[in-house]
GROMACS .gro file of C-alpha atoms in nm:
model
  385
    1MET     CA    1   2.374   0.742  -0.463
    2SER     CA    2   2.308   0.467  -0.208
    3ARG     CA    3   1.975   0.420  -0.031
    4MET     CA    4   2.119   0.532   0.303
    5SER     CA    5   2.289   0.835   0.146
    6LYS     CA    6   1.965   0.941  -0.016
    7ARG     CA    7   1.776   0.919   0.310
    8MET     CA    8   2.045   1.098   0.509
    9LEU     CA    9   2.048   1.379   0.252
   10ALA     CA   10   1.669   1.403   0.277
   11ILE     CA   11   1.690   1.427   0.655
   12ILE     CA   12   1.955   1.701   0.640
   13LEU     CA   13   1.754   1.903   0.387
   14CYS     CA   14   1.439   1.867   0.594
   15PHE     CA   15   1.627   1.988   0.901
   16LEU     CA   16   1.760   2.294   0.719
   17MET     CA   17   1.413   2.381   0.593
   18LEU     CA   18   1.237   2.299   0.920
   19PRO     CA   19   1.128   2.654   1.014
   20ALA     CA   20   0.943   2.698   0.684
   21TYR     CA   21   0.785   2.355   0.709
   22ILE     CA   22   0.660   2.413   1.062
   23ALA     CA   23   0.465   2.720   0.959
   24LEU     CA   24   0.320   2.558   0.650
   25PHE     CA   25   0.234   2.210   0.771
   26SER     CA   26   0.189   2.219   1.147
   27ALA     CA   27  -0.189   2.175   1.130
   28SER     CA   28  -0.183   1.873   0.902
   29ALA     CA   29   0.116   1.718   1.082
   30ASN     CA   30  -0.061   1.733   1.415
   31ALA     CA   31  -0.365   1.569   1.263
   32ALA     CA   32  -0.176   1.295   1.082
   33SER     CA   33  -0.164   1.057   1.379
   34ASN     CA   34  -0.544   1.076   1.394
   35ASP     CA   35  -0.596   0.992   1.027
   36VAL     CA   36  -0.834   0.720   0.923
   37CYS     CA   37  -0.638   0.395   0.896
   38GLY     CA   38  -0.450   0.380   0.565
   39ILE     CA   39  -0.490   0.749   0.481
   40ASN     CA   40  -0.210   1.009   0.501
   41SER     CA   41  -0.338   1.365   0.532
   42GLY     CA   42  -0.181   1.589   0.268
   43THR     CA   43  -0.125   1.305   0.022
   44THR     CA   44  -0.250   1.337  -0.336
   45TYR     CA   45  -0.451   1.036  -0.454
   46TYR     CA   46  -0.628   0.896  -0.755
   47ILE     CA   47  -0.967   0.775  -0.624
   48LYS     CA   48  -1.114   0.476  -0.806
   49ASN     CA   49  -1.467   0.341  -0.782
   50VAL     CA   50  -1.483  -0.034  -0.713
   51TYR     CA   51  -1.801  -0.084  -0.916
   52ASN     CA   52  -1.695   0.061  -1.251
   53GLY     CA   53  -1.315   0.081  -1.215
   54LYS     CA   54  -1.320   0.450  -1.310
   55TYR     CA   55  -1.173   0.748  -1.125
   56ILE     CA   56  -1.320   1.064  -0.972
   57ASP     CA   57  -1.257   1.324  -1.241
   58VAL     CA   58  -1.333   1.694  -1.292
   59TYR     CA   59  -1.536   1.718  -1.612
   60ASP     CA   60  -1.322   1.849  -1.901
   61GLY     CA   61  -1.061   1.954  -1.642
   62ALA     CA   62  -1.244   2.285  -1.604
   63ASP     CA   63  -1.148   2.520  -1.319
   64ALA     CA   64  -1.480   2.688  -1.247
   65ASN     CA   65  -1.729   2.685  -0.960
   66GLY     CA   66  -2.001   2.427  -1.017
   67THR     CA   67  -1.800   2.214  -1.261
   68ASN     CA   68  -1.943   1.865  -1.247
   69VAL     CA   69  -1.749   1.570  -1.112
   70TRP     CA   70  -1.790   1.222  -1.261
   71THR     CA   71  -1.602   0.895  -1.288
   72TYR     CA   72  -1.384   0.851  -1.596
   73THR     CA   73  -1.132   0.603  -1.736
   74PHE     CA   74  -0.787   0.646  -1.581
   75ASN     CA   75  -0.566   0.893  -1.768
   76ALA     CA   76  -0.336   1.028  -1.492
   77SER     CA   77  -0.440   1.387  -1.569
   78ASN     CA   78  -0.459   1.655  -1.302
   79ALA     CA   79  -0.837   1.631  -1.329
   80GLN     CA   80  -0.810   1.294  -1.153
   81LYS     CA   81  -0.576   1.403  -0.873
   82TRP     CA   82  -0.709   1.494  -0.528
   83ARG     CA   83  -0.507   1.620  -0.232
   84VAL     CA   84  -0.681   1.479   0.074
   85VAL     CA   85  -0.643   1.693   0.388
   86ARG     CA   86  -0.779   1.613   0.733
   87ASN     CA   87  -0.968   1.889   0.912
   88SER     CA   88  -0.954   1.952   1.286
   89ASP     CA   89  -1.297   1.791   1.330
   90GLY     CA   90  -1.182   1.464   1.172
   91THR     CA   91  -1.347   1.523   0.834
   92TYR     CA   92  -1.151   1.551   0.511
   93THR     CA   93  -1.145   1.808   0.232
   94PHE     CA   94  -1.053   1.697  -0.121
   95TYR     CA   95  -0.854   1.964  -0.308
   96ALA     CA   96  -0.874   1.945  -0.687
   97VAL     CA   97  -0.518   1.952  -0.824
   98VAL     CA   98  -0.653   2.070  -1.161
   99SER     CA   99  -0.768   2.394  -0.997
  100SER     CA  100  -0.531   2.687  -0.956
  101ASN     CA  101  -0.802   2.864  -0.759
  102ASN     CA  102  -0.822   2.644  -0.451
  103ARG     CA  103  -1.137   2.461  -0.554
  104VAL     CA  104  -1.244   2.145  -0.373
  105LEU     CA  105  -1.491   1.861  -0.389
  106ASP     CA  106  -1.833   2.002  -0.303
  107VAL     CA  107  -2.194   1.886  -0.272
  108THR     CA  108  -2.480   2.080  -0.431
  109GLY     CA  109  -2.811   1.911  -0.359
  110THR     CA  110  -2.732   1.547  -0.439
  111ASN     CA  111  -2.472   1.632  -0.705
  112VAL     CA  112  -2.096   1.641  -0.647
  113ASP     CA  113  -1.900   1.923  -0.813
  114ILE     CA  114  -1.608   2.153  -0.732
  115TRP     CA  115  -1.632   2.493  -0.565
  116SER     CA  116  -1.400   2.754  -0.414
  117TYR     CA  117  -1.283   2.638  -0.074
  118SER     CA  118  -1.438   2.787   0.239
  119ASN     CA  119  -1.369   2.650   0.586
  120SER     CA  120  -1.725   2.741   0.688
  121LEU     CA  121  -1.892   2.523   0.423
  122GLY     CA  122  -1.999   2.182   0.552
  123CYS     CA  123  -2.073   2.076   0.195
  124GLN     CA  124  -1.695   2.052   0.138
  125LYS     CA  125  -1.622   1.821   0.432
  126PHE     CA  126  -1.636   1.442   0.407
  127SER     CA  127  -1.571   1.156   0.644
  128LEU     CA  128  -1.388   0.837   0.546
  129GLN     CA  129  -1.466   0.487   0.668
  130ARG     CA  130  -1.226   0.202   0.599
  131ASN     CA  131  -1.390  -0.123   0.500
  132THR     CA  132  -1.243  -0.414   0.697
  133SER     CA  133  -1.460  -0.693   0.552
  134MET     CA  134  -1.278  -0.986   0.393
  135ALA     CA  135  -1.449  -0.930   0.057
  136TYR     CA  136  -1.373  -0.561   0.010
  137GLY     CA  137  -1.125  -0.484   0.285
  138GLY     CA  138  -0.902  -0.181   0.241
  139THR     CA  139  -1.151   0.012   0.030
  140TYR     CA  140  -1.328   0.318   0.168
  141GLN     CA  141  -1.670   0.473   0.193
  142ILE     CA  142  -1.673   0.850   0.150
  143LYS     CA  143  -1.956   1.001   0.351
  144TYR     CA  144  -2.123   1.341   0.343
  145GLY     CA  145  -2.301   1.360   0.674
  146SER     CA  146  -2.519   1.048   0.684
  147LYS     CA  147  -2.509   1.004   0.306
  148TYR     CA  148  -2.261   0.821   0.085
  149VAL     CA  149  -2.064   0.945  -0.214
  150ILE     CA  150  -2.137   0.704  -0.499
  151ALA     CA  151  -2.078   0.661  -0.869
  152ASN     CA  152  -2.414   0.660  -1.047
  153ALA     CA  153  -2.442   0.315  -1.201
  154SER     CA  154  -2.596   0.440  -1.526
  155SER     CA  155  -2.448   0.785  -1.588
  156SER     CA  156  -2.105   0.769  -1.414
  157THR     CA  157  -2.179   1.099  -1.241
  158VAL     CA  158  -2.072   1.129  -0.879
  159GLU     CA  159  -2.349   1.204  -0.632
  160VAL     CA  160  -2.458   1.145  -0.273
  161SER     CA  161  -2.708   0.879  -0.173
  162SER     CA  162  -2.872   0.758   0.145
  163THR     CA  163  -2.778   0.403   0.043
  164GLY     CA  164  -2.416   0.294   0.073
  165SER     CA  165  -2.447  -0.084   0.049
  166GLY     CA  166  -2.344  -0.118  -0.316
  167LEU     CA  167  -2.000  -0.150  -0.473
  168ASN     CA  168  -2.053   0.193  -0.627
  169ALA     CA  169  -2.013   0.337  -0.275
  170LEU     CA  170  -1.665   0.181  -0.232
  171TRP     CA  171  -1.348   0.363  -0.335
  172SER     CA  172  -0.978   0.277  -0.369
  173PHE     CA  173  -0.717   0.541  -0.282
  174GLU     CA  174  -0.405   0.518  -0.501
  175PRO     CA  175  -0.119   0.763  -0.428
  176VAL     CA  176  -0.009   0.973  -0.724
  177VAL     CA  177   0.355   0.974  -0.608
  178LYS     CA  178   0.469   0.613  -0.606
  179GLY     CA  179   0.753   0.624  -0.351
  180GLU     CA  180   1.002   0.347  -0.276
  181ALA     CA  181   0.980  -0.028  -0.328
  182ASP     CA  182   1.200  -0.285  -0.150
  183ILE     CA  183   1.253  -0.658  -0.192
  184TYR     CA  184   1.441  -0.844   0.082
  185THR     CA  185   1.622  -1.162  -0.021
  186PHE     CA  186   1.883  -1.400   0.128
  187TYR     CA  187   2.190  -1.583   0.007
  188TYR     CA  188   2.409  -1.807   0.224
  189LYS     CA  189   2.556  -2.155   0.232
  190LYS     CA  190   2.330  -2.390   0.427
  191GLY     CA  191   2.536  -2.708   0.380
  192SER     CA  192   2.660  -2.940   0.110
  193THR     CA  193   2.548  -3.240  -0.090
  194LEU     CA  194   2.756  -3.555  -0.033
  195GLY     CA  195   2.990  -3.335   0.163
  196ILE     CA  196   3.127  -3.199  -0.162
  197ILE     CA  197   2.874  -2.987  -0.354
  198PRO     CA  198   2.787  -2.657  -0.179
  199ASP     CA  199   2.416  -2.611  -0.108
  200TYR     CA  200   2.295  -2.250  -0.093
  201PHE     CA  201   1.976  -2.086   0.027
  202ASP     CA  202   1.918  -1.828  -0.246
  203THR     CA  203   1.596  -1.628  -0.286
  204ARG     CA  204   1.736  -1.364  -0.522
  205GLY     CA  205   1.568  -1.513  -0.829
  206ALA     CA  206   1.283  -1.262  -0.849
  207ALA     CA  207   1.486  -0.955  -0.754
  208SER     CA  208   1.583  -0.832  -1.100
  209THR     CA  209   1.224  -0.862  -1.225
  210PHE     CA  210   1.100  -0.677  -0.917
  211VAL     CA  211   1.345  -0.390  -0.967
  212GLU     CA  212   1.275  -0.366  -1.341
  213LYS     CA  213   0.896  -0.373  -1.316
  214CYS     CA  214   0.870  -0.145  -1.012
  215GLY     CA  215   1.102   0.100  -1.185
  216ASN     CA  216   0.879   0.091  -1.492
  217MET     CA  217   0.579   0.165  -1.273
  218GLY     CA  218   0.738   0.478  -1.128
  219TYR     CA  219   0.873   0.354  -0.795
  220SER     CA  220   1.228   0.387  -0.668
  221PRO     CA  221   1.310   0.016  -0.633
  222TYR     CA  222   1.581  -0.148  -0.422
  223HIS     CA  223   1.704  -0.505  -0.388
  224LEU     CA  224   1.846  -0.575  -0.041
  225THR     CA  225   2.013  -0.905   0.050
  226ASN     CA  226   2.092  -1.045   0.398
  227LYS     CA  227   1.978  -0.730   0.573
  228SER     CA  228   1.874  -0.721   0.937
  229ALA     CA  229   1.519  -0.735   1.062
  230SER     CA  230   1.577  -0.393   1.217
  231SER     CA  231   1.663  -0.223   0.887
  232ALA     CA  232   1.370  -0.389   0.707
  233TYR     CA  233   1.132  -0.291   0.987
  234THR     CA  234   1.244   0.071   0.963
  235CYS     CA  235   1.205   0.086   0.584
  236MET     CA  236   0.863  -0.077   0.598
  237LYS     CA  237   0.725   0.242   0.753
  238VAL     CA  238   0.813   0.453   0.448
  239ASP     CA  239   0.787   0.205   0.158
  240ALA     CA  240   0.501   0.185  -0.090
  241ILE     CA  241   0.583  -0.176  -0.186
  242TRP     CA  242   0.761  -0.406   0.060
  243VAL     CA  243   0.837  -0.767  -0.033
  244PHE     CA  244   0.999  -1.039   0.179
  245ARG     CA  245   1.145  -1.351   0.012
  246GLY     CA  246   1.282  -1.579   0.280
  247HIS     CA  247   1.197  -1.801   0.576
  248GLY     CA  248   0.869  -1.789   0.759
  249THR     CA  249   0.887  -1.958   1.098
  250SER     CA  250   0.633  -2.159   1.294
  251SER     CA  251   0.835  -2.428   1.468
  252SER     CA  252   0.859  -2.481   1.842
  253GLY     CA  253   1.116  -2.271   2.024
  254THR     CA  254   1.125  -1.992   1.766
  255PRO     CA  255   0.901  -1.687   1.717
  256ILE     CA  256   0.558  -1.759   1.569
  257ALA     CA  257   0.358  -1.568   1.305
  258THR     CA  258   0.690  -1.428   1.189
  259ILE     CA  259   0.954  -1.389   0.920
  260SER     CA  260   1.319  -1.471   0.978
  261PHE     CA  261   1.620  -1.264   0.870
  262LYS     CA  262   1.965  -1.417   0.813
  263ASN     CA  263   2.313  -1.279   0.760
  264GLU     CA  264   2.559  -1.398   0.494
  265ASN     CA  265   2.662  -1.688   0.720
  266GLY     CA  266   2.306  -1.807   0.768
  267GLU     CA  267   2.294  -1.685   1.126
  268SER     CA  268   1.993  -1.513   1.274
  269ASN     CA  269   1.970  -1.143   1.204
  270GLY     CA  270   1.641  -1.097   1.386
  271TYR     CA  271   1.273  -1.158   1.327
  272ILE     CA  272   0.972  -0.947   1.241
  273THR     CA  273   0.675  -1.087   1.430
  274ALA     CA  274   0.303  -1.016   1.438
  275ASN     CA  275   0.293  -0.932   1.807
  276VAL     CA  276   0.545  -0.856   2.080
  277ALA     CA  277   0.417  -1.160   2.270
  278ALA     CA  278   0.550  -1.376   1.986
  279SER     CA  279   0.904  -1.239   2.019
  280ASN     CA  280   1.178  -1.415   2.210
  281ASP     CA  281   1.492  -1.216   2.135
  282THR     CA  282   1.610  -0.856   2.157
  283LYS     CA  283   1.652  -0.855   1.778
  284ASP     CA  284   1.284  -0.933   1.727
  285LEU     CA  285   1.050  -0.654   1.619
  286ALA     CA  286   0.671  -0.666   1.636
  287ILE     CA  287   0.429  -0.516   1.385
  288ASP     CA  288   0.178  -0.457   1.665
  289SER     CA  289   0.435  -0.234   1.838
  290LEU     CA  290   0.421   0.018   1.555
  291ALA     CA  291   0.224   0.338   1.603
  292ALA     CA  292  -0.133   0.353   1.479
  293ASN     CA  293  -0.144   0.399   1.100
  294ALA     CA  294   0.235   0.364   1.077
  295LEU     CA  295   0.209   0.162   0.754
  296ALA     CA  296  -0.039   0.387   0.572
  297LYS     CA  297   0.211   0.447   0.290
  298ALA     CA  298   0.230   0.075   0.213
  299GLN     CA  299   0.017  -0.007  -0.091
  300CYS     CA  300   0.137  -0.366  -0.109
  301VAL     CA  301   0.319  -0.593   0.138
  302LEU     CA  302   0.405  -0.949   0.035
  303TYR     CA  303   0.536  -1.201   0.288
  304ILE     CA  304   0.657  -1.481   0.060
  305GLY     CA  305   0.791  -1.765   0.274
  306CYS     CA  306   0.664  -2.073   0.455
  307SER     CA  307   0.338  -2.023   0.647
  308THR     CA  308   0.367  -1.643   0.667
  309GLY     CA  309  -0.010  -1.604   0.652
  310VAL     CA  310  -0.095  -1.863   0.918
  311SER     CA  311  -0.225  -1.760   1.260
  312TYR     CA  312  -0.050  -1.892   1.569
  313SER     CA  313  -0.187  -1.844   1.920
  314GLY     CA  314  -0.416  -1.571   1.790
  315PHE     CA  315  -0.141  -1.378   1.613
  316ASN     CA  316  -0.131  -1.323   1.237
  317LEU     CA  317   0.140  -1.131   1.053
  318VAL     CA  318  -0.089  -1.036   0.764
  319SER     CA  319  -0.368  -0.908   0.989
  320SER     CA  320  -0.131  -0.711   1.212
  321THR     CA  321   0.021  -0.539   0.907
  322PHE     CA  322  -0.318  -0.454   0.757
  323ASN     CA  323  -0.438  -0.316   1.090
  324LYS     CA  324  -0.144  -0.074   1.097
  325GLY     CA  325  -0.263   0.089   0.774
  326ALA     CA  326  -0.114  -0.116   0.489
  327HIS     CA  327  -0.358  -0.120   0.197
  328PHE     CA  328  -0.289  -0.480   0.093
  329VAL     CA  329  -0.099  -0.763   0.265
  330LEU     CA  330  -0.044  -1.123   0.153
  331GLY     CA  331   0.110  -1.431   0.310
  332THR     CA  332   0.124  -1.804   0.239
  333THR     CA  333  -0.042  -2.079   0.441
  334GLU     CA  334   0.178  -2.375   0.346
  335THR     CA  335   0.539  -2.479   0.306
  336THR     CA  336   0.689  -2.302   0.004
  337TYR     CA  337   0.990  -2.368  -0.216
  338THR     CA  338   1.239  -2.121  -0.356
  339ASP     CA  339   1.202  -2.181  -0.730
  340GLU     CA  340   0.824  -2.176  -0.713
  341THR     CA  341   0.798  -1.863  -0.498
  342ASP     CA  342   1.051  -1.683  -0.717
  343LYS     CA  343   0.840  -1.755  -1.023
  344TRP     CA  344   0.519  -1.652  -0.846
  345THR     CA  345   0.674  -1.320  -0.738
  346LYS     CA  346   0.802  -1.251  -1.089
  347LYS     CA  347   0.461  -1.315  -1.242
  348PHE     CA  348   0.289  -1.094  -0.984
  349PHE     CA  349   0.501  -0.791  -1.076
  350GLU     CA  350   0.498  -0.862  -1.447
  351LYS     CA  351   0.120  -0.836  -1.431
  352ALA     CA  352   0.127  -0.532  -1.203
  353ASN     CA  353   0.337  -0.353  -1.465
  354THR     CA  354   0.051  -0.388  -1.716
  355GLY     CA  355  -0.180  -0.178  -1.497
  356ALA     CA  356  -0.370  -0.475  -1.359
  357THR     CA  357  -0.545  -0.475  -1.022
  358ILE     CA  358  -0.391  -0.667  -0.733
  359ARG     CA  359  -0.668  -0.926  -0.773
  360GLN     CA  360  -0.561  -0.979  -1.134
  361CYS     CA  361  -0.194  -0.997  -1.031
  362ILE     CA  362  -0.270  -1.276  -0.783
  363ASP     CA  363  -0.476  -1.471  -1.038
  364TYR     CA  364  -0.204  -1.433  -1.302
  365ALA     CA  365   0.073  -1.547  -1.066
  366ASN     CA  366  -0.138  -1.841  -0.944
  367TYR     CA  367  -0.208  -1.949  -1.302
  368TYR     CA  368   0.162  -1.982  -1.379
  369GLN     CA  369   0.280  -2.110  -1.041
  370ASP     CA  370   0.095  -2.278  -0.754
  371ILE     CA  371   0.245  -2.197  -0.415
  372GLY     CA  372  -0.049  -2.328  -0.218
  373LEU     CA  373  -0.329  -2.147  -0.044
  374LEU     CA  374  -0.276  -1.779   0.024
  375TYR     CA  375  -0.412  -1.557   0.297
  376TYR     CA  376  -0.450  -1.186   0.231
  377GLU     CA  377  -0.632  -0.880   0.356
  378GLY     CA  378  -0.687  -0.543   0.195
  379ASP     CA  379  -0.774  -0.373  -0.130
  380VAL     CA  380  -0.744  -0.612  -0.424
  381TYR     CA  381  -0.913  -0.357  -0.655
  382THR     CA  382  -0.629  -0.106  -0.639
  383LYS     CA  383  -0.356  -0.087  -0.902
  384LEU     CA  384   0.015  -0.049  -0.831
  385LYS     CA  385   0.086   0.122  -1.163
   0.00000   0.00000   0.00000
């Protein structure tokens, strides 16, 4: 079934089931637009501590009031899955998927455990703060009142502390359901050598690796060639991984802080720009024009083309995308070349498929292929697998 057919079928089914959905999800849907940047209320996450690389876990997977919560090596069990729901006051409640009795993350004294949910209990409500620093951007602090939820550095237990300055107070949110992954590439004749040998612009070299590795990691991957900026812009809002392999543009007379889309004849098919002020055509679409938190589903966005991470006139494509909720965004700062960027992209996803962090994926890709200085923002401690 094609991508469009799948999405149309999903829309039709949602429409037919709308009355039931309205009753069940109206509260969380209304709150979703007010979510903390990068968080989708109602989504189930694995929550990883930056300091020790371990995940919030219900001890022994027990479903009983007072069961201790600690950090444990990733195992994808229900004990490590948490459905995060925004409350009307802006706090969040963390529902333990392992519990069939509606138990949630709970604070007893300074210890964190699980307990039967009660809307009246403040000890089950937490606030989230997104870290926007360059060093640890895209990670989160989980707060209980004025205190911070931390992983104890020596015992791996989870507790609350008045001090939240350490890495053990930073957390990565990794969705349990992977979602869709897209790579946008281009193929068209751009001229000829000696007037005889056809010369093609072809960025499809990394596509098969992308589809294979993302499929292995549990995503629904798609390779899309010579698509319009409009279609890519629309899909960006629902994709978990979104990769562009084409032209970045910074020259005079064309949009700045942007990526360029071409049709099969090499003609413009629109631009995606950082800001509406950088657009100069009706086909152009600006990241800054998206609604707040519109890209919260995006775990990884890669803009692989010339100068896609460079700021122009105060606009930056990477920063704009991160500020709309994407968890990690990367662009280049120099002129790039097709063969090199294809190899870099392949190596990035080969490493991601091993369960590596995004930081490790970047280092691995850089080791095998230099594509110049990179500019990125967001959570490099998260894993895509």
